GROMACS .gro file of C-alpha atoms in nm:
model
  404
    1UNK     CA    1  -0.607  -2.378   0.382
    2UNK     CA    2  -0.772  -2.101   0.646
    3UNK     CA    3  -1.023  -2.193   0.926
    4UNK     CA    4  -1.306  -1.996   0.712
    5UNK     CA    5  -1.200  -2.145   0.363
    6UNK     CA    6  -1.227  -2.519   0.595
    7UNK     CA    7  -1.577  -2.419   0.734
    8UNK     CA    8  -1.707  -2.280   0.322
    9UNK     CA    9  -1.524  -2.628   0.231
   10UNK     CA   10  -1.666  -2.877   0.473
   11UNK     CA   11  -2.006  -2.711   0.506
   12UNK     CA   12  -2.066  -2.657   0.102
   13UNK     CA   13  -1.944  -3.009   0.050
   14UNK     CA   14  -2.228  -3.147   0.357
   15UNK     CA   15  -2.522  -3.018   0.219
   16UNK     CA   16  -2.400  -3.083  -0.124
   17UNK     CA   17  -2.378  -3.495  -0.010
   18UNK     CA   18  -2.677  -3.453   0.167
   19UNK     CA   19  -2.869  -3.340  -0.144
   20UNK     CA   20  -2.660  -3.581  -0.376
   21UNK     CA   21  -2.712  -3.808  -0.094
   22UNK     CA   22  -3.141  -3.804  -0.133
   23UNK     CA   23  -3.112  -3.913  -0.495
   24UNK     CA   24  -2.807  -4.129  -0.495
   25UNK     CA   25  -3.040  -4.369  -0.218
   26UNK     CA   26  -3.266  -4.519  -0.507
   27UNK     CA   27  -3.010  -4.625  -0.701
   28UNK     CA   28  -2.867  -4.968  -0.640
   29UNK     CA   29  -3.325  -5.047  -0.517
   30UNK     CA   30  -3.541  -4.859  -0.780
   31UNK     CA   31  -3.425  -5.067  -1.015
   32UNK     CA   32  -3.595  -5.356  -0.883
   33UNK     CA   33  -3.885  -5.163  -0.728
   34UNK     CA   34  -3.987  -5.027  -0.995
   35UNK     CA   35  -4.134  -5.359  -1.152
   36UNK     CA   36  -4.402  -5.306  -0.886
   37UNK     CA   37  -4.587  -4.964  -0.964
   38UNK     CA   38  -4.885  -4.907  -1.212
   39UNK     CA   39  -4.785  -4.859  -1.600
   40UNK     CA   40  -4.455  -4.991  -1.542
   41UNK     CA   41  -4.135  -5.042  -1.892
   42UNK     CA   42  -3.772  -5.101  -1.813
   43UNK     CA   43  -3.748  -4.798  -2.056
   44UNK     CA   44  -4.020  -4.579  -1.772
   45UNK     CA   45  -3.848  -4.747  -1.528
   46UNK     CA   46  -3.472  -4.540  -1.640
   47UNK     CA   47  -3.640  -4.206  -1.716
   48UNK     CA   48  -3.752  -4.230  -1.331
   49UNK     CA   49  -3.436  -4.264  -1.233
   50UNK     CA   50  -3.316  -4.038  -1.446
   51UNK     CA   51  -3.584  -3.750  -1.521
   52UNK     CA   52  -3.469  -3.539  -1.240
   53UNK     CA   53  -3.168  -3.501  -1.465
   54UNK     CA   54  -3.377  -3.322  -1.728
   55UNK     CA   55  -3.481  -2.978  -1.500
   56UNK     CA   56  -3.127  -3.015  -1.345
   57UNK     CA   57  -2.998  -2.941  -1.689
   58UNK     CA   58  -3.234  -2.682  -1.799
   59UNK     CA   59  -3.228  -2.525  -1.482
   60UNK     CA   60  -2.898  -2.524  -1.403
   61UNK     CA   61  -2.761  -2.140  -1.625
   62UNK     CA   62  -3.032  -2.020  -1.506
   63UNK     CA   63  -3.020  -2.091  -1.122
   64UNK     CA   64  -2.594  -1.992  -1.143
   65UNK     CA   65  -2.705  -1.661  -1.348
   66UNK     CA   66  -3.013  -1.554  -1.037
   67UNK     CA   67  -2.689  -1.624  -0.797
   68UNK     CA   68  -2.469  -1.441  -0.957
   69UNK     CA   69  -2.682  -1.159  -0.981
   70UNK     CA   70  -2.905  -1.244  -0.634
   71UNK     CA   71  -2.688  -1.384  -0.411
   72UNK     CA   72  -2.611  -1.766  -0.403
   73UNK     CA   73  -2.731  -1.867  -0.012
   74UNK     CA   74  -3.107  -1.758  -0.130
   75UNK     CA   75  -3.096  -1.949  -0.422
   76UNK     CA   76  -2.957  -2.221  -0.248
   77UNK     CA   77  -3.229  -2.214   0.003
   78UNK     CA   78  -3.550  -2.224  -0.265
   79UNK     CA   79  -3.393  -2.525  -0.462
   80UNK     CA   80  -3.346  -2.731  -0.133
   81UNK     CA   81  -3.724  -2.644  -0.126
   82UNK     CA   82  -3.826  -2.784  -0.454
   83UNK     CA   83  -3.588  -3.051  -0.449
   84UNK     CA   84  -3.820  -3.162  -0.099
   85UNK     CA   85  -4.148  -3.100  -0.271
   86UNK     CA   86  -4.012  -3.355  -0.590
   87UNK     CA   87  -3.954  -3.552  -0.278
   88UNK     CA   88  -4.252  -3.570  -0.135
   89UNK     CA   89  -4.436  -3.646  -0.481
   90UNK     CA   90  -4.227  -3.932  -0.538
   91UNK     CA   91  -4.296  -4.069  -0.206
   92UNK     CA   92  -4.662  -4.083  -0.242
   93UNK     CA   93  -4.707  -4.230  -0.599
   94UNK     CA   94  -4.828  -4.543  -0.664
   95UNK     CA   95  -4.791  -4.513  -1.046
   96UNK     CA   96  -4.432  -4.504  -1.258
   97UNK     CA   97  -4.607  -4.135  -1.448
   98UNK     CA   98  -4.617  -4.009  -1.046
   99UNK     CA   99  -4.316  -4.111  -0.954
  100UNK     CA  100  -4.122  -3.966  -1.280
  101UNK     CA  101  -4.269  -3.661  -1.195
  102UNK     CA  102  -4.188  -3.635  -0.877
  103UNK     CA  103  -3.820  -3.716  -0.959
  104UNK     CA  104  -3.796  -3.375  -1.258
  105UNK     CA  105  -3.980  -3.166  -0.957
  106UNK     CA  106  -3.677  -3.278  -0.717
  107UNK     CA  107  -3.471  -3.165  -1.091
  108UNK     CA  108  -3.567  -2.860  -1.044
  109UNK     CA  109  -3.394  -2.744  -0.730
  110UNK     CA  110  -3.061  -2.700  -0.936
  111UNK     CA  111  -2.804  -2.556  -0.687
  112UNK     CA  112  -2.531  -2.710  -0.788
  113UNK     CA  113  -2.372  -2.460  -0.997
  114UNK     CA  114  -2.473  -2.183  -0.670
  115UNK     CA  115  -2.322  -2.425  -0.492
  116UNK     CA  116  -1.962  -2.441  -0.670
  117UNK     CA  117  -1.946  -2.122  -0.733
  118UNK     CA  118  -2.031  -2.000  -0.350
  119UNK     CA  119  -1.787  -2.253  -0.213
  120UNK     CA  120  -1.528  -2.048  -0.531
  121UNK     CA  121  -1.612  -1.714  -0.328
  122UNK     CA  122  -1.534  -1.832  -0.002
  123UNK     CA  123  -1.147  -1.962  -0.147
  124UNK     CA  124  -0.871  -1.823  -0.183
  125UNK     CA  125  -0.710  -1.901  -0.547
  126UNK     CA  126  -0.419  -2.113  -0.444
  127UNK     CA  127  -0.677  -2.326  -0.198
  128UNK     CA  128  -0.949  -2.329  -0.461
  129UNK     CA  129  -0.882  -2.699  -0.608
  130UNK     CA  130  -0.901  -2.820  -0.225
  131UNK     CA  131  -1.222  -2.685  -0.132
  132UNK     CA  132  -1.340  -2.810  -0.472
  133UNK     CA  133  -1.153  -3.171  -0.378
  134UNK     CA  134  -1.375  -3.193  -0.046
  135UNK     CA  135  -1.683  -3.090  -0.250
  136UNK     CA  136  -1.606  -3.349  -0.533
  137UNK     CA  137  -1.586  -3.570  -0.187
  138UNK     CA  138  -1.824  -3.567  -0.039
  139UNK     CA  139  -2.019  -3.626  -0.296
  140UNK     CA  140  -1.839  -3.970  -0.409
  141UNK     CA  141  -1.890  -4.019   0.042
  142UNK     CA  142  -2.286  -3.966  -0.038
  143UNK     CA  143  -2.249  -4.206  -0.365
  144UNK     CA  144  -2.122  -4.471  -0.139
  145UNK     CA  145  -2.349  -4.398   0.158
  146UNK     CA  146  -2.674  -4.434  -0.014
  147UNK     CA  147  -2.526  -4.826  -0.172
  148UNK     CA  148  -2.447  -4.940   0.102
  149UNK     CA  149  -2.798  -4.780   0.298
  150UNK     CA  150  -3.049  -4.792   0.019
  151UNK     CA  151  -3.129  -5.145   0.025
  152UNK     CA  152  -3.123  -5.193   0.421
  153UNK     CA  153  -3.285  -4.814   0.425
  154UNK     CA  154  -3.564  -5.051   0.117
  155UNK     CA  155  -3.576  -5.331   0.335
  156UNK     CA  156  -3.674  -5.144   0.647
  157UNK     CA  157  -3.897  -4.795   0.508
  158UNK     CA  158  -3.940  -4.907   0.118
  159UNK     CA  159  -3.892  -4.665  -0.146
  160UNK     CA  160  -4.137  -4.420  -0.050
  161UNK     CA  161  -3.936  -4.390   0.301
  162UNK     CA  162  -3.625  -4.290   0.134
  163UNK     CA  163  -3.800  -4.084  -0.051
  164UNK     CA  164  -3.995  -3.872   0.261
  165UNK     CA  165  -3.615  -3.927   0.456
  166UNK     CA  166  -3.436  -3.723   0.121
  167UNK     CA  167  -3.733  -3.424   0.170
  168UNK     CA  168  -3.592  -3.426   0.558
  169UNK     CA  169  -3.254  -3.404   0.446
  170UNK     CA  170  -3.334  -3.089   0.266
  171UNK     CA  171  -3.453  -2.964   0.479
  172UNK     CA  172  -3.204  -2.981   0.750
  173UNK     CA  173  -2.947  -2.885   0.487
  174UNK     CA  174  -3.110  -2.521   0.512
  175UNK     CA  175  -3.038  -2.528   0.833
  176UNK     CA  176  -2.689  -2.588   0.776
  177UNK     CA  177  -2.662  -2.332   0.470
  178UNK     CA  178  -2.745  -2.080   0.712
  179UNK     CA  179  -2.595  -2.135   1.036
  180UNK     CA  180  -2.275  -2.316   0.925
  181UNK     CA  181  -2.139  -2.180   0.566
  182UNK     CA  182  -1.966  -1.825   0.591
  183UNK     CA  183  -2.106  -1.547   0.400
  184UNK     CA  184  -1.873  -1.345   0.140
  185UNK     CA  185  -1.723  -1.076   0.214
  186UNK     CA  186  -1.887  -0.913  -0.084
  187UNK     CA  187  -2.161  -0.953  -0.328
  188UNK     CA  188  -2.187  -1.166  -0.619
  189UNK     CA  189  -2.166  -0.939  -0.962
  190UNK     CA  190  -2.430  -0.923  -1.182
  191UNK     CA  191  -2.376  -1.162  -1.445
  192UNK     CA  192  -2.397  -1.035  -1.802
  193UNK     CA  193  -2.530  -1.278  -2.112
  194UNK     CA  194  -2.131  -1.227  -2.306
  195UNK     CA  195  -1.987  -1.475  -1.999
  196UNK     CA  196  -2.217  -1.748  -2.146
  197UNK     CA  197  -2.064  -1.696  -2.478
  198UNK     CA  198  -1.710  -1.722  -2.397
  199UNK     CA  199  -1.771  -1.977  -2.176
  200UNK     CA  200  -1.956  -2.204  -2.424
  201UNK     CA  201  -1.652  -2.132  -2.684
  202UNK     CA  202  -1.406  -2.249  -2.426
  203UNK     CA  203  -1.262  -2.563  -2.561
  204UNK     CA  204  -1.071  -2.643  -2.203
  205UNK     CA  205  -1.423  -2.617  -2.005
  206UNK     CA  206  -1.595  -2.797  -2.271
  207UNK     CA  207  -1.368  -3.090  -2.281
  208UNK     CA  208  -1.467  -3.074  -1.869
  209UNK     CA  209  -1.829  -3.069  -1.978
  210UNK     CA  210  -1.856  -3.395  -2.200
  211UNK     CA  211  -1.653  -3.565  -1.927
  212UNK     CA  212  -1.852  -3.438  -1.647
  213UNK     CA  213  -2.190  -3.549  -1.887
  214UNK     CA  214  -2.071  -3.885  -1.968
  215UNK     CA  215  -1.975  -3.945  -1.619
  216UNK     CA  216  -2.276  -3.972  -1.500
  217UNK     CA  217  -2.405  -4.021  -1.829
  218UNK     CA  218  -2.259  -4.399  -1.709
  219UNK     CA  219  -2.387  -4.360  -1.390
  220UNK     CA  220  -2.724  -4.355  -1.405
  221UNK     CA  221  -2.721  -4.581  -1.717
  222UNK     CA  222  -2.521  -4.827  -1.443
  223UNK     CA  223  -2.762  -4.843  -1.190
  224UNK     CA  224  -3.093  -4.866  -1.418
  225UNK     CA  225  -2.968  -5.191  -1.529
  226UNK     CA  226  -2.690  -5.357  -1.229
  227UNK     CA  227  -2.939  -5.385  -0.944
  228UNK     CA  228  -3.082  -5.723  -1.178
  229UNK     CA  229  -2.743  -5.821  -1.297
  230UNK     CA  230  -2.705  -5.884  -0.937
  231UNK     CA  231  -3.078  -6.059  -0.861
  232UNK     CA  232  -3.137  -6.196  -1.169
  233UNK     CA  233  -2.819  -6.334  -1.316
  234UNK     CA  234  -2.629  -6.372  -0.964
  235UNK     CA  235  -2.939  -6.449  -0.765
  236UNK     CA  236  -2.829  -6.134  -0.466
  237UNK     CA  237  -3.099  -6.044  -0.217
  238UNK     CA  238  -3.204  -5.681  -0.264
  239UNK     CA  239  -3.053  -5.651   0.148
  240UNK     CA  240  -2.765  -5.834   0.042
  241UNK     CA  241  -2.628  -5.587  -0.252
  242UNK     CA  242  -2.532  -5.322   0.072
  243UNK     CA  243  -2.228  -5.547   0.215
  244UNK     CA  244  -2.108  -5.653  -0.092
  245UNK     CA  245  -2.072  -5.221  -0.220
  246UNK     CA  246  -1.970  -5.161   0.149
  247UNK     CA  247  -1.625  -5.414   0.073
  248UNK     CA  248  -1.621  -5.284  -0.334
  249UNK     CA  249  -1.657  -4.904  -0.189
  250UNK     CA  250  -1.333  -4.962   0.067
  251UNK     CA  251  -1.164  -5.093  -0.162
  252UNK     CA  252  -1.198  -4.833  -0.403
  253UNK     CA  253  -1.114  -4.577  -0.158
  254UNK     CA  254  -0.794  -4.786  -0.002
  255UNK     CA  255  -0.701  -4.766  -0.467
  256UNK     CA  256  -0.797  -4.381  -0.549
  257UNK     CA  257  -0.701  -4.218  -0.246
  258UNK     CA  258  -0.304  -4.242  -0.287
  259UNK     CA  259  -0.329  -4.256  -0.646
  260UNK     CA  260  -0.513  -3.853  -0.634
  261UNK     CA  261  -0.263  -3.716  -0.387
  262UNK     CA  262   0.038  -3.870  -0.539
  263UNK     CA  263  -0.113  -3.704  -0.874
  264UNK     CA  264  -0.148  -3.380  -0.661
  265UNK     CA  265   0.139  -3.382  -0.572
  266UNK     CA  266   0.328  -3.509  -0.827
  267UNK     CA  267   0.177  -3.256  -1.128
  268UNK     CA  268   0.005  -3.591  -1.272
  269UNK     CA  269  -0.361  -3.517  -1.245
  270UNK     CA  270  -0.390  -3.516  -1.631
  271UNK     CA  271  -0.251  -3.857  -1.613
  272UNK     CA  272  -0.483  -3.987  -1.371
  273UNK     CA  273  -0.739  -3.888  -1.571
  274UNK     CA  274  -0.690  -4.035  -1.939
  275UNK     CA  275  -0.639  -4.325  -1.654
  276UNK     CA  276  -0.904  -4.335  -1.473
  277UNK     CA  277  -1.126  -4.254  -1.841
  278UNK     CA  278  -0.948  -4.561  -1.988
  279UNK     CA  279  -1.075  -4.740  -1.665
  280UNK     CA  280  -1.404  -4.656  -1.668
  281UNK     CA  281  -1.431  -4.837  -2.069
  282UNK     CA  282  -1.213  -5.171  -2.029
  283UNK     CA  283  -1.492  -5.224  -1.681
  284UNK     CA  284  -1.810  -5.150  -1.926
  285UNK     CA  285  -1.693  -5.330  -2.179
  286UNK     CA  286  -1.595  -5.690  -1.886
  287UNK     CA  287  -1.930  -5.604  -1.755
  288UNK     CA  288  -2.121  -5.611  -2.079
  289UNK     CA  289  -1.980  -6.046  -2.063
  290UNK     CA  290  -2.247  -6.115  -1.825
  291UNK     CA  291  -2.054  -6.242  -1.555
  292UNK     CA  292  -2.161  -6.501  -1.390
  293UNK     CA  293  -1.984  -6.534  -1.025
  294UNK     CA  294  -1.988  -6.340  -0.806
  295UNK     CA  295  -1.637  -6.223  -0.753
  296UNK     CA  296  -1.561  -6.123  -1.184
  297UNK     CA  297  -1.782  -5.848  -1.035
  298UNK     CA  298  -1.613  -5.775  -0.746
  299UNK     CA  299  -1.283  -5.752  -0.951
  300UNK     CA  300  -1.480  -5.515  -1.202
  301UNK     CA  301  -1.623  -5.309  -0.953
  302UNK     CA  302  -1.337  -5.179  -0.753
  303UNK     CA  303  -1.075  -5.021  -1.031
  304UNK     CA  304  -1.460  -4.847  -1.173
  305UNK     CA  305  -1.542  -4.681  -0.834
  306UNK     CA  306  -1.217  -4.622  -0.757
  307UNK     CA  307  -1.185  -4.453  -1.108
  308UNK     CA  308  -1.526  -4.310  -1.056
  309UNK     CA  309  -1.464  -4.109  -0.730
  310UNK     CA  310  -1.134  -4.053  -0.873
  311UNK     CA  311  -1.254  -3.777  -1.129
  312UNK     CA  312  -1.597  -3.664  -0.976
  313UNK     CA  313  -1.347  -3.541  -0.673
  314UNK     CA  314  -1.107  -3.394  -1.017
  315UNK     CA  315  -1.379  -3.272  -1.248
  316UNK     CA  316  -1.505  -2.942  -1.045
  317UNK     CA  317  -1.180  -2.840  -0.936
  318UNK     CA  318  -1.018  -2.883  -1.299
  319UNK     CA  319  -1.346  -2.605  -1.412
  320UNK     CA  320  -1.332  -2.371  -1.132
  321UNK     CA  321  -0.921  -2.338  -1.184
  322UNK     CA  322  -0.959  -2.293  -1.583
  323UNK     CA  323  -1.248  -2.005  -1.558
  324UNK     CA  324  -1.221  -1.696  -1.598
  325UNK     CA  325  -1.297  -1.545  -1.197
  326UNK     CA  326  -1.610  -1.311  -1.414
  327UNK     CA  327  -1.727  -1.594  -1.547
  328UNK     CA  328  -1.727  -1.871  -1.276
  329UNK     CA  329  -2.068  -1.886  -1.203
  330UNK     CA  330  -2.189  -1.909  -1.609
  331UNK     CA  331  -1.873  -2.144  -1.623
  332UNK     CA  332  -1.972  -2.407  -1.349
  333UNK     CA  333  -2.376  -2.348  -1.454
  334UNK     CA  334  -2.281  -2.506  -1.752
  335UNK     CA  335  -2.059  -2.763  -1.620
  336UNK     CA  336  -2.311  -2.934  -1.401
  337UNK     CA  337  -2.590  -2.871  -1.680
  338UNK     CA  338  -2.379  -3.088  -1.869
  339UNK     CA  339  -2.344  -3.262  -1.559
  340UNK     CA  340  -2.766  -3.332  -1.457
  341UNK     CA  341  -2.788  -3.398  -1.866
  342UNK     CA  342  -2.588  -3.681  -1.913
  343UNK     CA  343  -2.814  -3.828  -1.579
  344UNK     CA  344  -3.114  -3.783  -1.822
  345UNK     CA  345  -2.920  -3.926  -2.111
  346UNK     CA  346  -2.754  -4.170  -1.898
  347UNK     CA  347  -3.187  -4.309  -1.743
  348UNK     CA  348  -3.310  -4.232  -2.030
  349UNK     CA  349  -3.094  -4.450  -2.327
  350UNK     CA  350  -3.006  -4.659  -2.087
  351UNK     CA  351  -3.384  -4.777  -2.046
  352UNK     CA  352  -3.475  -4.807  -2.386
  353UNK     CA  353  -3.188  -4.988  -2.504
  354UNK     CA  354  -3.267  -5.258  -2.177
  355UNK     CA  355  -3.608  -5.249  -2.285
  356UNK     CA  356  -3.492  -5.359  -2.644
  357UNK     CA  357  -3.159  -5.481  -2.678
  358UNK     CA  358  -3.103  -5.586  -2.280
  359UNK     CA  359  -2.881  -5.557  -2.036
  360UNK     CA  360  -2.539  -5.626  -2.220
  361UNK     CA  361  -2.598  -5.363  -2.466
  362UNK     CA  362  -2.612  -5.073  -2.149
  363UNK     CA  363  -2.243  -5.183  -2.085
  364UNK     CA  364  -2.050  -5.200  -2.463
  365UNK     CA  365  -2.267  -4.885  -2.476
  366UNK     CA  366  -2.085  -4.730  -2.203
  367UNK     CA  367  -1.799  -4.847  -2.281
  368UNK     CA  368  -1.800  -4.701  -2.604
  369UNK     CA  369  -1.893  -4.350  -2.446
  370UNK     CA  370  -1.591  -4.386  -2.230
  371UNK     CA  371  -1.324  -4.431  -2.476
  372UNK     CA  372  -1.499  -4.148  -2.669
  373UNK     CA  373  -1.384  -3.888  -2.382
  374UNK     CA  374  -1.074  -4.053  -2.384
  375UNK     CA  375  -0.998  -3.956  -2.730
  376UNK     CA  376  -1.154  -3.587  -2.641
  377UNK     CA  377  -0.954  -3.551  -2.293
  378UNK     CA  378  -0.590  -3.572  -2.429
  379UNK     CA  379  -0.646  -3.244  -2.584
  380UNK     CA  380  -0.671  -3.132  -2.188
  381UNK     CA  381  -0.470  -2.880  -1.973
  382UNK     CA  382  -0.419  -2.879  -1.643
  383UNK     CA  383  -0.305  -2.543  -1.546
  384UNK     CA  384  -0.068  -2.432  -1.262
  385UNK     CA  385  -0.162  -2.335  -0.987
  386UNK     CA  386  -0.095  -1.939  -0.917
  387UNK     CA  387   0.115  -1.975  -0.531
  388UNK     CA  388   0.047  -1.729  -0.258
  389UNK     CA  389   0.226  -1.630   0.067
  390UNK     CA  390   0.017  -1.860   0.257
  391UNK     CA  391   0.109  -2.216   0.222
  392UNK     CA  392  -0.126  -2.466   0.216
  393UNK     CA  393  -0.194  -2.820   0.336
  394UNK     CA  394  -0.264  -3.103   0.141
  395UNK     CA  395  -0.610  -3.252   0.037
  396UNK     CA  396  -0.532  -3.531   0.241
  397UNK     CA  397  -0.448  -3.375   0.507
  398UNK     CA  398  -0.810  -3.148   0.542
  399UNK     CA  399  -0.977  -3.412   0.496
  400UNK     CA  400  -0.771  -3.576   0.803
  401UNK     CA  401  -0.869  -3.270   0.974
  402UNK     CA  402  -1.271  -3.340   0.951
  403UNK     CA  403  -1.356  -2.984   0.933
  404UNK     CA  404  -1.213  -2.869   1.279
   0.00000   0.00000   0.00000
């Protein structure tokens, strides 16, 4: 990547990761914390975890359209302010309903599509998959950091303190947006209504939209119940979950990175993609068996998170490569709406299943959804990259440079 592309990639990855870190930090601790809130029920705890996804899903396409019309950076800044406001509301809540309202307000900062569209604006087509992979990798890093930091922060400042920290991170991201990320050379073109129709009728894009829906449904539903598996079944105190996630994530990265690089270099992205979906299905089936030993949980979690992070890095790159330039904002808006509606569905349906049928039913449902996704993905097409005279380094090289 050229220096400006590298700045864009790592700057936007940091903004996106900062925001996602704020969303993910409560995942490993909220299911336990929610038991002490007024009005608690397992179903409402799931709704609180996934509530941000509903407002994100509803506003992602409008925010993508607004970013096409008025520019990416102003729309992203407004979204970060809304996210900070929701974090503050959730921090002061002592009832489950106040936290649900705060999480829903967090979701009104629907900036994912605008960030990915800005990344596309600031990169050449031959380098775009690398830029998107860096952003996707940043989300993966944020997720892994949240799993490790969440339990530790909970012991230091509690869940309300985590929400306050989230608000501070959102404000810091605004400074990064205007102080580090380059400005696009050309103003954004106004979006046409027909672009959304074309995007919604594109079968290849719809496959990816369905995939990210399932992926984030799985993530959210899993953390409605998984902390309870560790606390109630395995008798592992919440503070010690940090060390479990740390070991699992290190091992998952060691598995995922070579697979991702090999698939990219040898044009085996489709095979790696479908294989990762199959791993998710198998992992959830094993979790549904009710593991009773720590070693059995680790054996399942390592391939699960390796597959999750591979898919998280690959999906936005494929959307960007498949969508025509004039429809990129619309395509990424639909994609991001699918992602966050999946988070809402996972929290809401996962909480309902937990309340009425128990923890294992949640994992069985997720295994079934992954199996459906694997079938849908068999018809996926991976477009070839257009060659350019300026050669680029590998995605791995870009990560090793660290955005310098």
